[in-house]
Each structure stands twice: as structure tokens, then as C-alpha cells.
Tab-separated table of C-alpha atoms in Angstrom:
chain	number	residue	atom	x	y	z
V	95	MET	CA	2.171	4.631	-31.283
V	96	PRO	CA	1.871	1.602	-28.989
V	97	THR	CA	4.165	-1.328	-29.738
V	98	VAL	CA	1.394	-3.893	-29.216
V	99	LYS	CA	-1.540	-3.917	-31.644
V	100	LEU	CA	-4.164	-6.272	-30.259
V	101	SER	CA	-6.018	-6.430	-33.575
V	102	SER	CA	-2.948	-8.076	-35.125
V	103	LEU	CA	-2.478	-10.682	-32.392
V	104	ALA	CA	-4.014	-14.157	-32.653
V	105	THR	CA	-6.826	-15.074	-30.276
V	106	THR	CA	-6.467	-18.798	-31.065
V	107	ALA	CA	-3.768	-21.393	-30.522
V	108	PRO	CA	-0.845	-21.682	-32.964
V	109	GLN	CA	-1.362	-24.468	-35.500
V	110	LYS	CA	1.118	-26.887	-33.917
V	111	PHE	CA	-0.987	-27.225	-30.753
V	112	GLY	CA	-3.538	-30.028	-30.986
V	113	LYS	CA	-6.379	-29.965	-28.511
V	114	GLU	CA	-5.968	-33.474	-27.119
V	115	GLN	CA	-2.189	-33.463	-26.710
V	116	THR	CA	-2.316	-30.009	-25.125
V	117	LYS	CA	-4.978	-31.145	-22.659
V	118	GLU	CA	-2.826	-34.140	-21.785
V	119	GLN	CA	0.158	-31.881	-21.172
V	120	PHE	CA	-2.015	-29.579	-19.092
V	121	ARG	CA	-2.957	-32.469	-16.795
V	122	ARG	CA	0.701	-33.286	-16.225
V	123	ILE	CA	1.438	-29.657	-15.421
V	124	GLN	CA	-1.434	-29.613	-12.915
V	125	ASP	CA	0.316	-32.338	-10.901
V	126	GLU	CA	3.581	-30.433	-10.979
V	127	LEU	CA	1.807	-27.254	-9.870
V	128	ASP	CA	0.402	-28.979	-6.824
V	129	ASP	CA	3.912	-30.003	-5.721
V	130	LEU	CA	5.456	-26.631	-6.510
V	131	GLN	CA	2.813	-24.751	-4.555
V	132	ASN	CA	3.450	-27.017	-1.577
V	133	LEU	CA	7.170	-26.254	-1.811
V	134	LEU	CA	6.523	-22.494	-2.090
V	135	TYR	CA	4.463	-22.688	1.093
V	136	ALA	CA	7.033	-24.805	2.919
V	137	GLU	CA	10.028	-22.675	1.985
V	138	HIS	CA	8.181	-19.504	3.045
V	139	LYS	CA	10.495	-17.177	1.175
V	140	HIS	CA	8.924	-16.057	-2.099
V	141	SER	CA	5.352	-15.301	-3.030
V	142	LEU	CA	3.456	-15.246	-6.305
V	143	LEU	CA	0.948	-12.672	-7.490
V	144	VAL	CA	-1.115	-13.612	-10.537
V	145	VAL	CA	-3.006	-10.742	-12.160
V	146	LEU	CA	-5.833	-11.775	-14.501
V	147	GLN	CA	-7.163	-9.095	-16.818
V	148	GLY	CA	-9.423	-9.377	-19.833
V	149	MET	CA	-12.755	-8.343	-21.262
V	150	ASP	CA	-15.988	-9.803	-19.874
V	151	ALA	CA	-16.320	-13.496	-20.747
V	152	SER	CA	-12.624	-13.809	-21.611
V	153	GLY	CA	-12.500	-16.738	-19.202
V	154	LYS	CA	-10.892	-15.428	-16.010
V	155	ASP	CA	-13.149	-17.537	-13.780
V	156	GLY	CA	-12.329	-20.668	-15.743
V	157	VAL	CA	-8.593	-20.076	-15.306
V	158	ILE	CA	-9.032	-19.737	-11.566
V	159	ARG	CA	-11.066	-22.920	-11.347
V	160	ASN	CA	-8.927	-25.090	-13.612
V	161	VAL	CA	-5.404	-23.817	-13.006
V	162	PHE	CA	-5.493	-22.769	-9.342
V	163	GLY	CA	-8.419	-24.867	-8.159
V	164	MET	CA	-6.256	-27.999	-8.066
V	165	MET	CA	-3.840	-26.532	-5.515
V	166	ASN	CA	-4.091	-26.674	-1.737
V	167	PRO	CA	-6.416	-23.781	-0.828
V	168	MET	CA	-4.326	-23.181	2.316
V	169	GLY	CA	-1.687	-21.631	0.084
V	170	VAL	CA	-3.827	-20.012	-2.616
V	171	GLN	CA	-6.056	-16.984	-2.253
V	172	VAL	CA	-8.313	-15.421	-4.879
V	173	GLN	CA	-9.387	-11.808	-4.654
V	174	PRO	CA	-11.892	-10.310	-7.098
V	175	PHE	CA	-11.936	-6.536	-7.559
V	176	LYS	CA	-15.341	-5.135	-8.461
V	177	ALA	CA	-16.607	-1.555	-8.362
V	178	PRO	CA	-14.966	0.085	-5.317
V	179	THR	CA	-16.948	0.596	-2.114
V	180	GLU	CA	-17.451	4.011	-0.550
V	181	GLU	CA	-14.674	3.314	1.977
V	182	GLN	CA	-12.296	2.295	-0.816
V	183	MET	CA	-13.158	5.421	-2.815
V	184	ASP	CA	-12.062	7.502	0.166
V	185	HIS	CA	-8.507	6.211	-0.286
V	186	ASP	CA	-5.921	6.115	-3.064
V	187	PHE	CA	-6.734	3.521	-5.729
V	188	LEU	CA	-3.993	1.135	-4.568
V	189	TRP	CA	-5.159	1.033	-0.947
V	190	ARG	CA	-7.604	-1.825	-1.428
V	191	ILE	CA	-5.140	-3.664	-3.668
V	192	HIS	CA	-2.120	-3.514	-1.350
V	193	GLN	CA	-4.095	-5.143	1.468
V	194	HIS	CA	-4.320	-8.312	-0.629
V	195	ALA	CA	-0.657	-8.500	-1.622
V	196	PRO	CA	0.501	-12.072	-1.030
V	197	ALA	CA	2.265	-13.077	2.179
V	198	LYS	CA	5.477	-15.067	1.925
V	199	GLY	CA	4.785	-18.623	0.776
V	200	MET	CA	1.418	-17.729	-0.757
V	201	ILE	CA	-0.081	-17.583	-4.240
V	202	GLN	CA	-2.498	-14.684	-4.649
V	203	VAL	CA	-4.747	-14.480	-7.687
V	204	PHE	CA	-6.335	-11.145	-8.610
V	205	ASN	CA	-9.538	-11.490	-10.650
V	206	ARG	CA	-9.269	-8.031	-12.196
V	207	SER	CA	-6.932	-5.687	-10.358
V	208	HIS	CA	-5.471	-2.185	-9.994
V	209	TYR	CA	-5.481	-2.086	-13.799
V	210	GLU	CA	-9.235	-1.500	-13.786
V	211	ASP	CA	-8.406	2.024	-12.577
V	212	VAL	CA	-6.644	2.751	-15.861
V	213	LEU	CA	-9.075	0.757	-18.023
V	214	VAL	CA	-12.785	0.931	-17.204
V	215	GLN	CA	-12.351	4.345	-15.588
V	216	ARG	CA	-10.524	5.648	-18.643
V	217	VAL	CA	-12.904	4.165	-21.218
V	218	HIS	CA	-15.830	5.818	-19.452
V	219	LYS	CA	-13.869	9.050	-18.908
V	220	TRP	CA	-14.532	8.999	-15.159
V	221	VAL	CA	-11.012	10.344	-14.602
V	222	ASP	CA	-8.926	12.743	-16.674
V	223	GLU	CA	-5.903	11.776	-18.755
V	224	LYS	CA	-3.452	13.459	-16.369
V	225	THR	CA	-4.671	11.204	-13.589
V	226	ILE	CA	-4.273	8.156	-15.827
V	227	LYS	CA	-0.617	9.018	-16.510
V	228	ARG	CA	0.038	9.468	-12.797
V	229	ARG	CA	-1.635	6.153	-12.084
V	230	PHE	CA	0.699	4.409	-14.535
V	231	ASP	CA	3.638	5.705	-12.490
V	232	ALA	CA	2.021	4.725	-9.204
V	233	ILE	CA	1.328	1.213	-10.516
V	234	ASN	CA	4.964	0.808	-11.589
V	235	ASP	CA	6.148	1.971	-8.154
V	236	PHE	CA	3.715	-0.398	-6.465
V	237	GLU	CA	4.782	-3.445	-8.463
V	238	LYS	CA	8.399	-2.546	-7.736
V	239	LEU	CA	7.609	-2.390	-4.020
V	240	LEU	CA	6.163	-5.901	-3.993
V	241	THR	CA	8.961	-7.288	-6.149
V	242	GLU	CA	11.888	-5.715	-4.319
V	243	HIS	CA	10.612	-5.676	-0.759
V	244	ASN	CA	8.804	-8.981	-0.357
V	245	ASP	CA	10.280	-11.255	-3.005
V	246	THR	CA	6.936	-11.297	-4.785
V	247	HIS	CA	6.931	-12.639	-8.327
V	248	ILE	CA	4.221	-11.001	-10.395
V	249	LEU	CA	2.647	-12.620	-13.454
V	250	LYS	CA	0.288	-10.391	-15.415
V	251	PHE	CA	-1.956	-12.167	-17.932
V	252	TYR	CA	-4.163	-10.489	-20.492
V	253	LEU	CA	-6.760	-12.950	-21.797
V	254	HIS	CA	-7.076	-12.001	-25.439
V	255	VAL	CA	-10.523	-12.925	-26.719
V	256	SER	CA	-11.970	-11.975	-30.108
V	257	PRO	CA	-15.125	-9.823	-30.210
V	258	GLU	CA	-16.922	-12.667	-32.016
V	259	GLU	CA	-16.048	-15.271	-29.395
V	260	GLN	CA	-16.934	-12.830	-26.626
V	261	LYS	CA	-20.328	-12.144	-28.185
V	262	GLN	CA	-21.059	-15.847	-28.441
V	263	ARG	CA	-20.135	-16.448	-24.809
V	264	LEU	CA	-22.299	-13.561	-23.620
V	265	GLU	CA	-25.218	-14.959	-25.657
V	266	GLU	CA	-24.683	-18.349	-24.030
V	267	ARG	CA	-25.285	-16.768	-20.678
V	268	THR	CA	-28.815	-15.891	-21.747
V	269	GLN	CA	-29.514	-19.514	-22.821
V	270	ASP	CA	-27.522	-21.954	-20.669
V	271	PRO	CA	-29.161	-22.474	-17.232
V	272	THR	CA	-25.716	-23.132	-15.647
V	273	LYS	CA	-24.407	-19.803	-16.905
V	274	MET	CA	-27.323	-17.450	-16.340
V	275	TRP	CA	-25.943	-16.449	-12.931
V	276	LYS	CA	-23.160	-14.672	-14.791
V	277	TYR	CA	-25.557	-12.670	-16.952
V	278	ASN	CA	-25.200	-8.929	-16.598
V	279	GLU	CA	-27.162	-6.657	-18.891
V	280	LYS	CA	-24.324	-4.119	-18.854
V	281	ASP	CA	-21.844	-6.576	-20.391
V	282	PHE	CA	-23.448	-6.142	-23.812
V	283	ALA	CA	-23.001	-2.375	-23.692
V	284	GLU	CA	-19.402	-2.804	-22.522
V	285	ALA	CA	-18.727	-5.289	-25.327
V	286	LYS	CA	-19.652	-2.635	-27.887
V	287	LEU	CA	-16.774	-0.540	-26.519
V	288	PHE	CA	-14.210	-3.228	-27.285
V	289	LYS	CA	-12.115	-1.070	-29.597
V	290	THR	CA	-11.800	1.607	-26.906
V	291	TYR	CA	-10.890	-1.066	-24.370
V	292	TRP	CA	-8.251	-2.503	-26.686
V	293	LYS	CA	-6.726	0.938	-27.070
V	294	ALA	CA	-6.654	1.377	-23.306
V	295	TYR	CA	-5.050	-2.050	-22.890
V	296	GLU	CA	-2.428	-1.271	-25.529
V	297	ASP	CA	-1.535	1.852	-23.611
V	298	VAL	CA	-1.230	-0.152	-20.387
V	299	PHE	CA	1.115	-2.631	-22.100
V	300	GLU	CA	3.185	0.343	-23.237
V	301	ASN	CA	3.344	2.165	-19.897
V	302	CYS	CA	3.262	-0.557	-17.257
V	303	ASN	CA	5.701	-3.143	-18.541
V	304	LYS	CA	8.501	-3.188	-15.992
V	305	VAL	CA	6.762	-6.364	-14.948
V	306	PRO	CA	5.994	-7.761	-18.409
V	307	TRP	CA	2.525	-8.618	-19.666
V	308	ILE	CA	1.738	-12.032	-21.055
V	309	ILE	CA	-0.895	-11.847	-23.783
V	310	VAL	CA	-2.738	-15.163	-23.952
V	311	PRO	CA	-4.873	-16.205	-26.950
V	312	ALA	CA	-8.141	-16.877	-25.155
V	313	ASP	CA	-10.757	-18.051	-27.657
V	314	GLN	CA	-10.050	-21.699	-26.759
V	315	ASN	CA	-10.169	-22.487	-23.067
V	316	TRP	CA	-7.908	-25.531	-23.380
V	317	TYR	CA	-5.084	-23.489	-24.896
V	318	LYS	CA	-5.456	-20.471	-22.617
V	319	GLU	CA	-5.399	-22.596	-19.482
V	320	TYR	CA	-2.417	-24.559	-20.738
V	321	VAL	CA	-0.414	-21.370	-21.374
V	322	ILE	CA	-1.163	-19.960	-17.946
V	323	ALA	CA	-0.484	-23.216	-16.109
V	324	LYS	CA	2.792	-23.629	-17.979
V	325	THR	CA	3.901	-20.070	-17.226
V	326	VAL	CA	3.126	-20.468	-13.524
V	327	ARG	CA	4.937	-23.808	-13.478
V	328	ASP	CA	8.028	-22.382	-15.221
V	329	THR	CA	8.089	-19.367	-12.903
V	330	LEU	CA	7.876	-21.461	-9.738
V	331	LYS	CA	10.520	-23.865	-11.045
V	332	SER	CA	12.888	-20.990	-11.775
V	333	LEU	CA	12.922	-20.046	-8.078
V	334	LYS	CA	15.088	-23.074	-7.235
V	335	MET	CA	13.133	-23.613	-4.057
V	336	LYS	CA	14.195	-26.087	-1.377
V	337	PHE	CA	12.436	-27.643	1.578
V	338	PRO	CA	13.872	-26.122	4.760
V	339	LYS	CA	16.098	-28.402	6.823
V	340	LEU	CA	15.485	-29.104	10.478
V	341	PRO	CA	16.646	-26.114	12.514
V	342	ALA	CA	19.888	-26.655	14.476
V	343	PRO	CA	19.214	-27.695	18.085
V	344	LYS	CA	19.057	-24.676	20.373
V	345	ASN	CA	21.908	-24.314	22.811
V	346	ASN	CA	20.325	-21.970	25.319
V	347	GLU	CA	19.448	-21.771	29.018
V	348	ASP	CA	16.417	-24.028	28.539
V	349	ASN	CA	18.596	-26.889	27.369
V	350	LYS	CA	21.154	-26.456	30.107
V	351	SER	CA	18.720	-26.827	32.977
C	268	MET	CA	27.745	14.679	4.230
C	269	PRO	CA	24.175	15.228	5.409
C	270	THR	CA	22.869	18.784	5.281
C	271	VAL	CA	21.251	18.537	8.714
C	272	LYS	CA	23.515	18.142	11.766
C	273	LEU	CA	21.302	17.368	14.738
C	274	SER	CA	24.104	18.145	17.215
C	275	SER	CA	24.085	21.751	15.998
C	276	LEU	CA	20.302	22.213	16.238
C	277	ALA	CA	18.682	23.657	19.366
C	278	THR	CA	16.524	21.370	21.485
C	279	THR	CA	14.970	24.316	23.339
C	280	ALA	CA	12.739	27.249	22.367
C	281	PRO	CA	14.260	30.369	20.754
C	282	GLN	CA	14.768	33.152	23.314
C	283	LYS	CA	11.825	35.263	22.138
C	284	PHE	CA	9.292	32.619	23.191
C	285	GLY	CA	8.137	33.070	26.782
C	286	LYS	CA	6.470	30.074	28.398
C	287	GLU	CA	3.256	31.778	29.516
C	288	GLN	CA	2.523	33.737	26.336
C	289	THR	CA	3.269	30.654	24.236
C	290	LYS	CA	0.895	28.566	26.320
C	291	GLU	CA	-1.779	31.214	25.903
C	292	GLN	CA	-1.288	31.189	22.142
C	293	PHE	CA	-1.410	27.399	22.160
C	294	ARG	CA	-4.837	27.480	23.808
C	295	ARG	CA	-6.161	29.795	21.124
C	296	ILE	CA	-4.793	27.511	18.410
C	297	GLN	CA	-6.495	24.537	20.061
C	298	ASP	CA	-9.886	26.191	19.524
C	299	GLU	CA	-9.076	26.907	15.893
C	300	LEU	CA	-7.944	23.313	15.394
C	301	ASP	CA	-11.259	22.002	16.628
C	302	ASP	CA	-13.120	24.085	14.007
C	303	LEU	CA	-10.689	23.267	11.211
C	304	GLN	CA	-10.913	19.538	11.859
C	305	ASN	CA	-14.710	19.772	11.722
C	306	LEU	CA	-14.454	21.561	8.385
C	307	LEU	CA	-11.996	18.975	7.013
C	308	TYR	CA	-14.466	16.246	7.959
C	309	ALA	CA	-17.441	18.097	6.486
C	310	GLU	CA	-15.761	18.986	3.207
C	311	HIS	CA	-14.606	15.365	2.757
C	312	LYS	CA	-11.989	16.225	0.168
C	313	HIS	CA	-8.517	16.339	1.724
C	314	SER	CA	-6.947	14.271	4.462
C	315	LEU	CA	-4.065	14.857	6.843
C	316	LEU	CA	-1.366	12.412	7.848
C	317	VAL	CA	0.782	13.410	10.826
C	318	VAL	CA	3.947	11.362	11.295
C	319	LEU	CA	5.536	11.606	14.746
C	320	GLN	CA	9.101	10.379	15.052
C	321	GLY	CA	11.621	10.841	17.842
C	322	MET	CA	13.745	9.018	20.396
C	323	ASP	CA	12.123	7.343	23.402
C	324	ALA	CA	10.735	9.932	25.817
C	325	SER	CA	10.857	12.698	23.215
C	326	GLY	CA	7.195	13.366	23.994
C	327	LYS	CA	5.204	11.786	21.171
C	328	ASP	CA	2.421	10.642	23.508
C	329	GLY	CA	2.106	14.119	24.997
C	330	VAL	CA	1.700	15.665	21.547
C	331	ILE	CA	-1.083	13.232	20.715
C	332	ARG	CA	-2.880	13.956	23.992
C	333	ASN	CA	-2.532	17.735	23.967
C	334	VAL	CA	-2.650	18.638	20.275
C	335	PHE	CA	-5.000	16.017	18.855
C	336	GLY	CA	-6.870	15.034	22.000
C	337	MET	CA	-8.980	18.192	21.847
C	338	MET	CA	-10.442	17.332	18.454
C	339	ASN	CA	-13.559	15.299	17.712
C	340	PRO	CA	-12.398	11.673	17.860
C	341	MET	CA	-14.816	10.846	15.008
C	342	GLY	CA	-12.388	12.565	12.645
C	343	VAL	CA	-9.051	11.725	14.261
C	344	GLN	CA	-7.347	8.348	14.398
C	345	VAL	CA	-4.099	7.442	16.097
C	346	GLN	CA	-2.065	4.439	15.025
C	347	PRO	CA	1.050	3.329	16.918
C	348	PHE	CA	3.592	1.172	15.105
C	349	LYS	CA	5.481	-1.200	17.368
C	350	ALA	CA	7.613	-4.221	16.492
C	351	PRO	CA	5.923	-5.901	13.515
C	352	THR	CA	3.834	-9.037	13.988
C	353	GLU	CA	4.604	-12.281	12.197
C	354	GLU	CA	1.857	-11.568	9.627
C	355	GLN	CA	3.278	-8.095	8.983
C	356	MET	CA	6.799	-9.504	8.567
C	357	ASP	CA	5.449	-11.746	5.805
C	358	HIS	CA	4.707	-8.639	3.710
C	359	ASP	CA	6.625	-5.650	2.416
C	360	PHE	CA	7.390	-3.097	5.144
C	361	LEU	CA	4.773	-0.610	3.873
C	362	TRP	CA	1.908	-3.122	3.902
C	363	ARG	CA	0.899	-2.491	7.516
C	364	ILE	CA	1.388	1.260	7.059
C	365	HIS	CA	-0.716	1.695	3.923
C	366	GLN	CA	-3.734	0.095	5.624
C	367	HIS	CA	-3.841	3.055	8.009
C	368	ALA	CA	-3.534	5.806	5.415
C	369	PRO	CA	-6.192	8.412	6.179
C	370	ALA	CA	-9.570	8.393	4.416
C	371	LYS	CA	-10.868	11.638	2.925
C	372	GLY	CA	-11.888	14.042	5.656
C	373	MET	CA	-9.780	12.341	8.323
C	374	ILE	CA	-6.720	13.203	10.384
C	375	GLN	CA	-4.464	10.208	10.941
C	376	VAL	CA	-1.647	10.374	13.473
C	377	PHE	CA	1.197	7.855	13.265
C	378	ASN	CA	2.986	7.289	16.575
C	379	ARG	CA	6.206	6.079	14.968
C	380	SER	CA	5.827	4.988	11.356
C	381	HIS	CA	7.404	3.459	8.256
C	382	TYR	CA	10.537	5.356	9.225
C	383	GLU	CA	11.263	2.826	11.960
C	384	ASP	CA	12.223	0.464	9.124
C	385	VAL	CA	15.130	2.739	8.200
C	386	LEU	CA	15.985	3.730	11.793
C	387	VAL	CA	15.820	1.045	14.488
C	388	GLN	CA	16.421	-1.696	11.910
C	389	ARG	CA	19.454	0.126	10.574
C	390	VAL	CA	20.928	1.041	13.949
C	391	HIS	CA	20.781	-2.604	14.993
C	392	LYS	CA	21.985	-3.776	11.568
C	393	TRP	CA	18.980	-6.082	11.132
C	394	VAL	CA	18.956	-5.190	7.433
C	395	ASP	CA	21.795	-4.411	5.034
C	396	GLU	CA	22.602	-0.976	3.649
C	397	LYS	CA	21.408	-1.870	0.147
C	398	THR	CA	17.962	-2.603	1.566
C	399	ILE	CA	17.969	0.698	3.441
C	400	LYS	CA	18.630	2.632	0.221
C	401	ARG	CA	15.825	0.791	-1.546
C	402	ARG	CA	13.506	1.519	1.357
C	403	PHE	CA	14.239	5.250	1.031
C	404	ASP	CA	13.023	5.069	-2.583
C	405	ALA	CA	9.969	3.021	-1.643
C	406	ILE	CA	9.077	5.515	1.111
C	407	ASN	CA	9.318	8.430	-1.329
C	408	ASP	CA	7.095	6.589	-3.818
C	409	PHE	CA	4.609	5.782	-1.058
C	410	GLU	CA	4.361	9.361	0.194
C	411	LYS	CA	3.903	10.514	-3.397
C	412	LEU	CA	1.075	8.009	-3.836
C	413	LEU	CA	-0.829	9.359	-0.833
C	414	THR	CA	-0.171	12.970	-1.792
C	415	GLU	CA	-1.056	12.711	-5.471
C	416	HIS	CA	-3.781	10.104	-5.418
C	417	ASN	CA	-5.824	10.910	-2.337
C	418	ASP	CA	-5.156	14.581	-1.640
C	419	THR	CA	-3.380	13.610	1.572
C	420	HIS	CA	-1.282	16.297	3.214
C	421	ILE	CA	1.617	14.771	5.104
C	422	LEU	CA	3.321	16.473	8.038
C	423	LYS	CA	6.440	14.757	9.318
C	424	PHE	CA	7.694	15.882	12.726
C	425	TYR	CA	10.963	14.902	14.332
C	426	LEU	CA	10.875	15.633	18.061
C	427	HIS	CA	14.409	16.756	18.809
C	428	VAL	CA	15.274	16.031	22.419
C	429	SER	CA	18.741	16.372	23.987
C	430	PRO	CA	20.380	13.261	25.440
C	431	GLU	CA	20.410	14.967	28.869
C	432	GLU	CA	16.692	15.717	28.826
C	433	GLN	CA	15.950	12.242	27.541
C	434	LYS	CA	17.985	10.666	30.334
C	435	GLN	CA	16.115	12.699	32.935
C	436	ARG	CA	12.730	11.687	31.526
C	437	LEU	CA	13.669	8.021	31.454
C	438	GLU	CA	14.839	8.299	35.102
C	439	GLU	CA	11.504	9.898	36.022
C	440	ARG	CA	9.752	6.789	34.793
C	441	THR	CA	11.518	4.773	37.475
C	442	GLN	CA	10.392	7.206	40.209
C	443	ASP	CA	7.023	8.769	39.297
C	444	PRO	CA	4.109	6.350	40.002
C	445	THR	CA	2.063	7.923	37.132
C	446	LYS	CA	4.869	7.234	34.665
C	447	MET	CA	6.089	3.796	35.654
C	448	TRP	CA	3.756	2.171	33.115
C	449	LYS	CA	5.957	3.621	30.419
C	450	TYR	CA	9.119	2.130	31.885
C	451	ASN	CA	10.947	-0.216	29.559
C	452	GLU	CA	14.325	-1.589	30.559
C	453	LYS	CA	15.462	-1.572	26.926
C	454	ASP	CA	15.023	2.203	26.606
C	455	PHE	CA	18.216	2.811	28.568
C	456	ALA	CA	20.232	0.617	26.213
C	457	GLU	CA	18.657	2.365	23.208
C	458	ALA	CA	19.423	5.796	24.706
C	459	LYS	CA	23.125	4.912	24.744
C	460	LEU	CA	22.943	4.541	20.967
C	461	PHE	CA	21.712	8.104	20.486
C	462	LYS	CA	24.617	9.167	18.281
C	463	THR	CA	23.955	6.269	15.918
C	464	TYR	CA	20.261	7.141	15.907
C	465	TRP	CA	21.022	10.773	15.129
C	466	LYS	CA	23.169	9.707	12.196
C	467	ALA	CA	20.361	7.481	10.908
C	468	TYR	CA	17.872	10.352	11.284
C	469	GLU	CA	20.179	12.760	9.462
C	470	ASP	CA	20.342	10.306	6.590
C	471	VAL	CA	16.541	10.057	6.539
C	472	PHE	CA	16.253	13.864	6.389
C	473	GLU	CA	18.667	13.793	3.452
C	474	ASN	CA	17.004	10.998	1.482
C	475	CYS	CA	13.296	11.267	2.271
C	476	ASN	CA	12.589	14.960	1.984
C	477	LYS	CA	10.200	15.268	-0.931
C	478	VAL	CA	7.702	15.726	1.845
C	479	PRO	CA	9.782	17.953	4.117
C	480	TRP	CA	10.684	17.151	7.734
C	481	ILE	CA	9.915	19.569	10.509
C	482	ILE	CA	12.495	19.352	13.269
C	483	VAL	CA	10.917	20.466	16.540
C	484	PRO	CA	12.982	21.463	19.610
C	485	ALA	CA	11.463	19.063	22.135
C	486	ASP	CA	13.098	19.620	25.523
C	487	GLN	CA	10.182	21.844	26.620
C	488	ASN	CA	6.760	20.319	26.134
C	489	TRP	CA	4.992	23.690	25.965
C	490	TYR	CA	7.126	24.836	23.027
C	491	LYS	CA	7.067	21.543	21.145
C	492	GLU	CA	3.294	21.267	21.364
C	493	TYR	CA	2.861	24.876	20.310
C	494	VAL	CA	5.008	24.361	17.188
C	495	ILE	CA	3.127	21.245	16.151
C	496	ALA	CA	-0.320	22.722	16.799
C	497	LYS	CA	0.608	25.853	14.869
C	498	THR	CA	1.941	23.858	11.909
C	499	VAL	CA	-1.200	21.732	11.757
C	500	ARG	CA	-3.377	24.846	12.018
C	501	ASP	CA	-1.465	26.640	9.230
C	502	THR	CA	-1.605	23.573	6.993
C	503	LEU	CA	-5.348	23.103	7.420
C	504	LYS	CA	-5.961	26.818	6.874
C	505	SER	CA	-3.955	26.761	3.650
C	506	LEU	CA	-6.413	24.253	2.151
C	507	LYS	CA	-9.071	26.976	1.755
C	508	MET	CA	-11.762	24.521	2.782
C	509	LYS	CA	-15.469	25.262	2.484
C	510	PHE	CA	-18.583	23.667	3.929
C	511	PRO	CA	-20.441	21.879	1.126
C	512	LYS	CA	-23.676	23.519	-0.021
C	513	LEU	CA	-26.974	21.650	-0.135
C	514	PRO	CA	-27.005	19.347	-3.183
C	515	ALA	CA	-29.259	20.438	-6.045
C	516	PRO	CA	-32.671	18.736	-5.943
C	517	LYS	CA	-32.675	15.518	-7.964
C	518	ASN	CA	-34.665	15.543	-11.180
C	519	ASN	CA	-35.031	11.819	-11.797
C	520	GLU	CA	-37.659	9.128	-12.222
C	521	ASP	CA	-38.345	9.001	-8.487
C	522	ASN	CA	-39.441	12.627	-8.469
C	523	LYS	CA	-41.607	12.283	-11.515
C	524	SER	CA	-43.804	9.559	-10.115
């Protein structure tokens, strides 16, 4: 019995959050984020990996644009993970993921991630249950590797959208000329599987939680983006980063001559 | 107390192996290897990772040339691991290694490997002992990932050369015009540390043995290359590989038209 039941978790903001005040707070956090990212880059010690997971139309692209789009792109990289290529299929499922692990000083955002290999592949029964269990272990080992061996701080967000809100957003894509480029016929079929997806997610939360999951109510973009920005801000602040001092003058042969 | 004591292990062939007969056998194995590699490539199911470790002048290059050089280069890749670049240093120590994990159907040879990070770095005390222990765990997890999630068979060879033979080979590099290109001043300093290296290797054999180590007496090239070729041959044979049959004719829309 999984400890998280998605059906019992809110997909909207708690009552005390008003839209306008929250948006105002979000703007202040954006400024802080810009400074913190600059400091992360300058200190060149830690790195940040942000994993964005969620159903279609849960708003992953919007988070990337509004939360990470305000930072210096020199220090932020976004990597989407779609259906694997033939070359990627010829390797273990973490091979293509590991290549995009963040370098020191960098923020790396994964738009979908290694979790697809225990979600979409499981829902469609493309792999057996034994493989899924082994992948959970491999994912835990992998996240431990990044955490312990490169000072990488991992934030895993699940964007929790209601089936009703999702349906409405998918419909919008068939009507709004600025959103039609996102239309994918298959999304409607996938949306019908939402209960199976939720079950798969609940199992992920249960089995891959050494790095904890943050479940974000995602029906309102303003609240979702505020929560993510705030979490990133708090995480970066907790690192107690400092700008490096000037290095001590070298006292070597070059200076003596 | 490590279970392997390198000082008590032979660096030369057991008495029963005559040079000429062994060489003759080696040539027969070479032919088999060529066929087996072709079958591995054709079946496109398993892969083979060969890790070559050993002191300077223990004969890693010779093994690559004589054992793997006879195979079709389309299916064999060799990757040397030297001092890490700045970009590699900005990632966990397995980042640069994982990128070169073999694809299905391929043989990948590592000339040195992830083990350098628990050998040379330890001998020179560039990292602390706590980090070394954590790296042992990470290496075990990594080898498990390749084994369980991409059907990769890993063969780890330690080329066991005596300090006397090593010294002679390093001297040769200062005299023989065809070997001078391998000369590296630092090798002589490293050779003096051989007892510390042996201790570090013994600790590796103790801690990273879920995929077992094969310790190869390496003072005689003909014996060393025979042992490695035979081990690779036996491993590939054990996979019971088969050439794929013709796929069944497709019965889809295209055929109906």
C-alpha cells in the first residue's frame, strides 16, 4: 500500500494563497534566483539538478520558461527526454541521462527524465515488473552517485494536475493558434490512462525517495511556479555559498626570474 | 587483511605451459575470436566490456594489439583513460566512463578505467580514504547497472608484472628506437611506489569483486595474451549466441495496398 495517494492530494493552492500576492512574491524570488545562480556559477563547487515530471499538459514547459528562463543561460541547461533513439536503446536506460548530469556550478533541468523508464514503459507494459524493480534500485544508486560524488543537489518535482484541468488544457491546444504546435493526438489516449499513471507515480514515490519528491499542486500556474521557484531559492540559499577570493600570489620560478 | 597477496602470486607461466605450444594455441583462439565477435555483433543482444589494469609497462597495449587487433574494428572499440580533463573533473568520476559503456553487440576495451580513481589517486593521496570507500560502492553499483540493465559481460584483468620485469621494460624504452615514444620520465618515479600500488590493488580486489578480477601473470607476453584471449573466447562461447533468423514477413497496411 503506497503511502502517497494522489487522488487525496490537492491540485490547487491552499486557501491562504491569493493569486496577486503570490505573483508579487514570485517576482521577488525571481530576482533572488538570478543572484543565487550567479553565485553558484562563481563558486564552482555545487551543482543543481531539477527533475520535472508530470502528465502531459501539467505545465513543465511553463515552469522552465518562467522559473529558469530568467537566469543567465550560461549557467542553466535544459534537457528534454523523449522516446529513446536507437543508439540510446542499445545502452542501459541511465546512459543517456548520466551524460547530462550537471557540471559543477551549473543548474541542469530535466524535462522528463530517467523516471519515464519506470512510468510510461510500465503503464504500457513494455517491460516486465522484475525489470521495473531493478530500475528502482538503479535509479537510487544513480542519484546517490551524483549526490555523493559531485556535490549535486537534486530536486524532484511532480506537477500534480487534475484530470479535468488536464483535459481542458489539451482541448485548448486544438483551439488556440499559439498552442497548436503542442498538439499530439496521442496525448488524449494517454490522458485516459491517468489512473494507471497515478498508480505508477505512487509506486515511484514509494521506491525512489532517498532523494525526496516534491508534489506540487499544478492546476494553477501561478501557484505551481511560485512553489518551484521558492524551493529552488531555499535550496540554493541553504548551500551557504561564497564568492571565491582572489587566489594567493604564486611564489614560483616564474615570479623569481 | 586482504585475501589476495600480490607478492605471493606468480608473475610467470605455470611450468606446464611451453612457449611454442601456447603460441600455437593462441593462434587457434584468435581465429575463434574473430568468428565469435562477428556473432556477437550479428545477434545484437549482449555486449562485452574488457577492463585492462596494470602497472606501467605491464603490457596493456600489447594485449589490445594482439588479442583485439585481429577482430573486425566495426565491432571493437578501445578507450584509454588518462588524467581527466577539466570538464571531466567537473563531474562525478564515473561520468566519463559511463559514456563509453559498450552498446549491444559491441566489444569495448578500457585501457585503464574507473579503477584509476581508487588507485593512482589513492597512492598519491589526492583524495581521502572516506572518498575511496564511497567510490568502491559506486563502482560496484555501476558494474551492476551495466550487467543487469544492458546484458553487458564485464571482464576485469589485472596484468601482474614483477618489479624486475617492469624495470627492464622501462629501461628498454630509453634504448629501443621503436619504444622511445612510450618513454615517460614519471614512470620511473611511479615504479618506485610499486608496493603502495600493490596494496591499493589488493584492496580493490577485496572491495570490488562482485564482478571478479582475473589476475594474469604478465612477465611473459605470450602467456599473458594467451590467458586473456582464452578467457574472452570462453566468455563469448558461454553466451550460446545464435545468428538471428530472417524476420517474419510484415502483414500490415503497406502490404495490403
